[in-house]
Amino acid sequence: MEEKMLVFLKPDGYVRKYVGARALKEIMKLEPSVDYFGEFRPDKMFMSDKHYANLKGKPIFEWLIRYVTSTPIIAMIIGGEGIAQKVRTLLGATLCENADPSSIRGRYGIGRGMNVAHASESAEVGEKEVNMWKSMLNILEGADYESKAREYIEKYENYPMIDSIRFREIGGDLNKGKIKADEAKETFKYFIAQETDLDIDSLDEFLSVSVDNFLR
Ligand code: IDP
Ligand code: MG
């Protein structure tokens, strides 16, 4: 049965242009139908009370909401036979260090819960999330969202990328107290500036969240 699901590039996948394009390219190889593709800035209330409401009370919850609202995201509604399971297999396990090294999260995640993209975990969750998000997104009848996705991939698939292992090394040193938070933040800023076309001065909260990711 054709099922629908929600996928979005989280702030690291949005800011690190090659990483996001690469993740989208792998997903598009599954040849899904594309019902929506676009940039969107979710507000904190929507993410905490709706999208991630089931995770309320978890120790990572406050950090998670800061993370996913630290920049805009790229949201996508896609469809296909068994699509949720296929995309989840491409993504890999939740925590980057546990994910298969050939998976999207294993290869491209900054570390821990900074893991490139969200994808509905099943057909049932997909239906729920698509309904929840549809009312927020401005979906235009007859728009060619598949072309928009392909244009985004083409634009960014040859962007430079800093090996995610370098982010994880800095994060590990920070976690062990070998370097200080402001030093880690400066290094992340130096890396990210090479990977993005966004104004680096607009990414201060994203850089702070990236540092805090390794301090918990
Ligand atoms: P999923 O994204 O693989 O479905 P969920 O359990 O639904 O994983 O958690 C949502 C998001 O919360 C994860 O993708 C990740 O960003 C973050 N997260 C979940 N558990 C942890 C954790 O133990 N440490 C750090 N981040 C976590
Ligand atoms: Mg989930």
Short mmCIF file of C-alpha atoms and ligand atoms in Angstrom, two decimals:
data_model
loop_
_atom_site.label_atom_id
_atom_site.label_comp_id
_atom_site.label_asym_id
_atom_site.label_seq_id
_atom_site.Cartn_x
_atom_site.Cartn_y
_atom_site.Cartn_z
CA MET A 1 0.00 0.00 0.00
CA GLU A 2 1.18 3.52 -0.83
CA GLU A 3 1.97 5.28 2.43
CA LYS A 4 2.97 8.86 3.24
CA MET A 5 5.64 10.07 5.58
CA LEU A 6 7.33 13.21 6.86
CA VAL A 7 11.05 13.76 6.37
CA PHE A 8 12.92 16.87 7.41
CA LEU A 9 16.50 17.99 7.32
CA LYS A 10 17.32 19.01 10.88
CA PRO A 11 19.41 22.16 11.41
CA ASP A 12 22.74 20.35 10.86
CA GLY A 13 21.39 18.89 7.59
CA TYR A 14 20.09 22.33 6.63
CA VAL A 15 23.24 24.28 7.51
CA ARG A 16 25.78 21.75 6.22
CA LYS A 17 24.73 21.99 2.59
CA TYR A 18 26.54 18.95 1.21
CA VAL A 19 25.30 16.76 4.05
CA GLY A 20 21.69 17.75 3.45
CA ALA A 21 21.92 17.37 -0.32
CA ARG A 22 23.55 13.97 0.07
CA ALA A 23 20.84 12.76 2.45
CA LEU A 24 18.09 13.99 0.10
CA LYS A 25 19.82 12.40 -2.88
CA GLU A 26 19.84 8.99 -1.20
CA ILE A 27 16.17 9.35 -0.30
CA MET A 28 15.24 10.45 -3.85
CA LYS A 29 16.93 7.29 -5.22
CA LEU A 30 13.97 5.42 -3.69
CA GLU A 31 11.83 7.29 -6.25
CA PRO A 32 9.15 8.42 -3.82
CA SER A 33 6.25 10.63 -4.82
CA VAL A 34 6.92 14.15 -3.50
CA ASP A 35 3.86 15.94 -2.10
CA TYR A 36 5.81 18.78 -0.50
CA PHE A 37 9.33 20.18 -0.39
CA GLY A 38 10.25 23.48 1.19
CA GLU A 39 12.06 25.51 3.78
CA PHE A 40 10.14 25.98 6.99
CA ARG A 41 10.85 27.46 10.42
CA PRO A 42 8.86 25.54 13.03
CA ASP A 43 8.17 27.32 16.31
CA LYS A 44 9.10 25.90 19.69
CA MET A 45 5.48 25.27 20.71
CA PHE A 46 4.73 23.19 17.63
CA MET A 47 7.87 21.08 18.08
CA SER A 48 7.46 20.55 21.83
CA ASP A 49 3.67 20.20 22.12
CA LYS A 50 2.93 18.48 18.84
CA HIS A 51 5.77 16.93 16.86
CA TYR A 52 7.92 15.69 19.77
CA ALA A 53 5.16 15.62 22.44
CA ASN A 54 5.77 11.89 22.99
CA LEU A 55 9.35 12.62 24.17
CA LYS A 56 8.34 15.11 26.89
CA GLY A 57 10.02 14.25 30.17
CA LYS A 58 13.10 12.69 28.55
CA PRO A 59 16.39 14.19 29.78
CA ILE A 60 17.28 15.35 26.26
CA PHE A 61 13.93 17.02 25.61
CA GLU A 62 14.87 20.68 26.27
CA TRP A 63 18.06 20.34 24.26
CA LEU A 64 16.21 18.56 21.43
CA ILE A 65 13.69 21.40 21.07
CA ARG A 66 16.48 24.00 21.06
CA TYR A 67 18.34 21.94 18.44
CA VAL A 68 15.45 21.49 16.00
CA THR A 69 14.40 25.15 16.25
CA SER A 70 17.91 26.64 16.04
CA THR A 71 17.62 27.30 12.26
CA PRO A 72 14.98 26.72 9.56
CA ILE A 73 14.63 23.16 8.31
CA ILE A 74 13.83 21.57 4.94
CA ALA A 75 10.53 19.69 5.19
CA MET A 76 9.30 17.01 2.82
CA ILE A 77 6.20 14.89 2.51
CA ILE A 78 6.85 11.80 0.43
CA GLY A 79 4.99 8.64 -0.45
CA GLY A 80 5.64 5.13 -1.66
CA GLU A 81 5.34 1.46 -0.94
CA GLY A 82 6.91 0.72 2.46
CA ILE A 83 8.61 4.12 2.24
CA ALA A 84 8.96 4.78 6.00
CA GLN A 85 10.90 1.60 6.59
CA LYS A 86 13.11 2.19 3.55
CA VAL A 87 14.01 5.74 4.59
CA ARG A 88 14.63 4.69 8.20
CA THR A 89 17.05 2.02 6.96
CA LEU A 90 18.94 4.66 4.94
CA LEU A 91 19.09 6.95 7.99
CA GLY A 92 20.40 4.38 10.46
CA ALA A 93 20.13 4.31 14.25
CA THR A 94 19.15 7.40 16.26
CA LEU A 95 22.56 8.09 17.80
CA CYS A 96 25.24 8.68 15.15
CA GLU A 97 27.88 6.66 16.98
CA ASN A 98 25.54 3.62 17.04
CA ALA A 99 24.42 4.03 13.44
CA ASP A 100 25.88 1.84 10.71
CA PRO A 101 28.92 3.78 9.40
CA SER A 102 27.52 3.57 5.85
CA SER A 103 24.15 5.03 6.86
CA ILE A 104 23.29 8.74 6.56
CA ARG A 105 23.46 9.31 10.32
CA GLY A 106 26.58 7.16 10.70
CA ARG A 107 28.45 8.98 7.95
CA TYR A 108 27.24 12.54 8.27
CA GLY A 109 25.94 13.17 11.79
CA ILE A 110 27.85 15.68 13.94
CA GLY A 111 27.54 13.22 16.82
CA ARG A 112 25.14 11.86 19.43
CA GLY A 113 21.63 13.20 18.73
CA MET A 114 22.72 15.65 15.99
CA ASN A 115 21.80 13.25 13.28
CA VAL A 116 21.00 15.06 10.01
CA ALA A 117 17.34 14.26 9.48
CA HIS A 118 14.02 13.23 10.92
CA ALA A 119 11.91 10.52 9.31
CA SER A 120 8.58 9.07 10.47
CA GLU A 121 9.35 5.70 12.01
CA SER A 122 6.41 3.75 10.53
CA ALA A 123 3.41 4.05 8.21
CA GLU A 124 1.15 4.77 11.21
CA VAL A 125 3.42 7.50 12.59
CA GLY A 126 3.83 8.81 9.03
CA GLU A 127 0.08 9.33 8.65
CA LYS A 128 -0.10 11.09 12.00
CA GLU A 129 2.88 13.37 11.31
CA VAL A 130 1.76 14.24 7.78
CA ASN A 131 -1.65 15.31 9.12
CA MET A 132 -0.02 17.34 11.89
CA TRP A 133 2.38 19.12 9.53
CA LYS A 134 0.01 19.63 6.59
CA SER A 135 -1.90 22.33 8.45
CA MET A 136 1.37 24.23 9.11
CA LEU A 137 2.91 23.98 5.65
CA ASN A 138 1.71 26.12 2.77
CA ILE A 139 1.19 23.30 0.26
CA LEU A 140 0.28 24.54 -3.21
CA GLU A 141 -2.01 22.47 -5.40
CA GLY A 142 -0.25 21.35 -8.58
CA ALA A 143 3.22 22.56 -7.58
CA ASP A 144 6.13 20.45 -8.85
CA TYR A 145 7.76 19.67 -5.51
CA GLU A 146 9.82 16.83 -6.94
CA SER A 147 11.65 19.32 -9.19
CA LYS A 148 12.20 21.62 -6.23
CA ALA A 149 13.84 18.75 -4.34
CA ARG A 150 16.05 17.87 -7.31
CA GLU A 151 17.06 21.52 -7.80
CA TYR A 152 18.12 21.74 -4.15
CA ILE A 153 20.20 18.57 -4.49
CA GLU A 154 21.85 19.82 -7.68
CA LYS A 155 22.65 23.15 -6.11
CA TYR A 156 24.44 21.68 -3.10
CA GLU A 157 25.70 18.18 -3.93
CA ASN A 158 29.16 19.47 -4.84
CA TYR A 159 29.56 21.77 -1.87
CA PRO A 160 32.62 21.24 0.35
CA MET A 161 32.21 19.10 3.43
CA ILE A 162 34.27 18.78 6.59
CA ASP A 163 34.54 15.14 7.73
CA SER A 164 32.00 14.61 10.53
CA ILE A 165 34.67 12.68 12.43
CA ARG A 166 36.36 16.03 13.08
CA PHE A 167 33.23 17.38 14.76
CA ARG A 168 33.05 14.22 16.87
CA GLU A 169 36.72 14.53 17.89
CA ILE A 170 36.24 18.12 19.02
CA GLY A 171 33.04 17.08 20.80
CA GLY A 172 34.86 14.23 22.53
CA ASP A 173 37.68 16.53 23.69
CA LEU A 174 35.11 19.01 24.98
CA ASN A 175 33.21 16.28 26.82
CA LYS A 176 36.42 15.08 28.50
CA GLY A 177 37.36 18.62 29.52
CA LYS A 178 40.43 18.71 27.27
CA ILE A 179 39.18 21.87 25.58
CA LYS A 180 36.82 24.64 26.65
CA ALA A 181 33.34 25.36 25.27
CA ASP A 182 34.32 28.64 23.57
CA GLU A 183 37.25 26.91 21.86
CA ALA A 184 34.97 24.13 20.57
CA LYS A 185 32.45 26.70 19.37
CA GLU A 186 35.12 28.63 17.45
CA THR A 187 36.30 25.43 15.77
CA PHE A 188 32.75 24.42 14.85
CA LYS A 189 32.24 27.92 13.46
CA TYR A 190 35.37 27.58 11.34
CA PHE A 191 34.16 24.18 10.00
CA ILE A 192 30.57 25.29 9.36
CA ALA A 193 31.64 28.49 7.58
CA GLN A 194 33.25 26.29 4.93
CA GLU A 195 30.16 24.12 4.49
CA THR A 196 27.38 26.68 4.19
CA ASP A 197 26.15 29.62 2.15
CA LEU A 198 24.19 30.97 5.14
CA ASP A 199 25.40 34.01 7.05
CA ILE A 200 27.62 32.52 9.76
CA ASP A 201 26.63 35.29 12.19
CA SER A 202 23.02 34.07 12.01
CA LEU A 203 24.08 30.63 13.26
CA ASP A 204 25.12 31.47 16.81
CA GLU A 205 22.32 29.49 18.49
CA PHE A 206 23.00 26.52 16.20
CA LEU A 207 26.70 26.61 17.20
CA SER A 208 25.79 26.85 20.90
CA VAL A 209 23.43 23.89 20.59
CA SER A 210 26.20 21.93 18.81
CA VAL A 211 28.56 22.59 21.74
CA ASP A 212 25.92 21.76 24.36
CA ASN A 213 25.28 18.48 22.53
CA PHE A 214 28.62 17.25 23.84
CA LEU A 215 28.35 18.71 27.34
CA ARG A 216 25.45 16.58 28.53
P1 IDP B 1 14.48 8.98 15.89
O1 IDP B 1 14.74 10.37 15.37
O2 IDP B 1 15.54 8.02 15.46
O3 IDP B 1 13.07 8.49 15.60
P2 IDP B 1 13.58 9.48 18.64
O4 IDP B 1 13.71 8.50 19.76
O5 IDP B 1 12.23 9.71 18.05
O6 IDP B 1 14.64 9.05 17.49
O7 IDP B 1 14.20 10.85 19.18
C1 IDP B 1 14.02 12.03 18.47
C2 IDP B 1 15.35 12.76 18.38
O8 IDP B 1 15.78 13.13 19.69
C3 IDP B 1 16.53 11.95 17.83
O9 IDP B 1 16.54 11.89 16.41
C4 IDP B 1 17.70 12.71 18.38
O10 IDP B 1 17.93 13.91 17.64
C5 IDP B 1 17.20 13.07 19.77
N1 IDP B 1 17.56 12.05 20.78
C6 IDP B 1 16.83 10.97 21.15
N2 IDP B 1 17.47 10.25 22.11
C7 IDP B 1 18.63 10.91 22.35
C8 IDP B 1 19.72 10.70 23.27
O11 IDP B 1 19.76 9.74 24.05
N3 IDP B 1 20.74 11.61 23.20
C9 IDP B 1 20.74 12.68 22.36
N4 IDP B 1 19.73 12.91 21.51
C10 IDP B 1 18.69 12.05 21.50
MG MG B 2 11.18 9.22 16.27
#
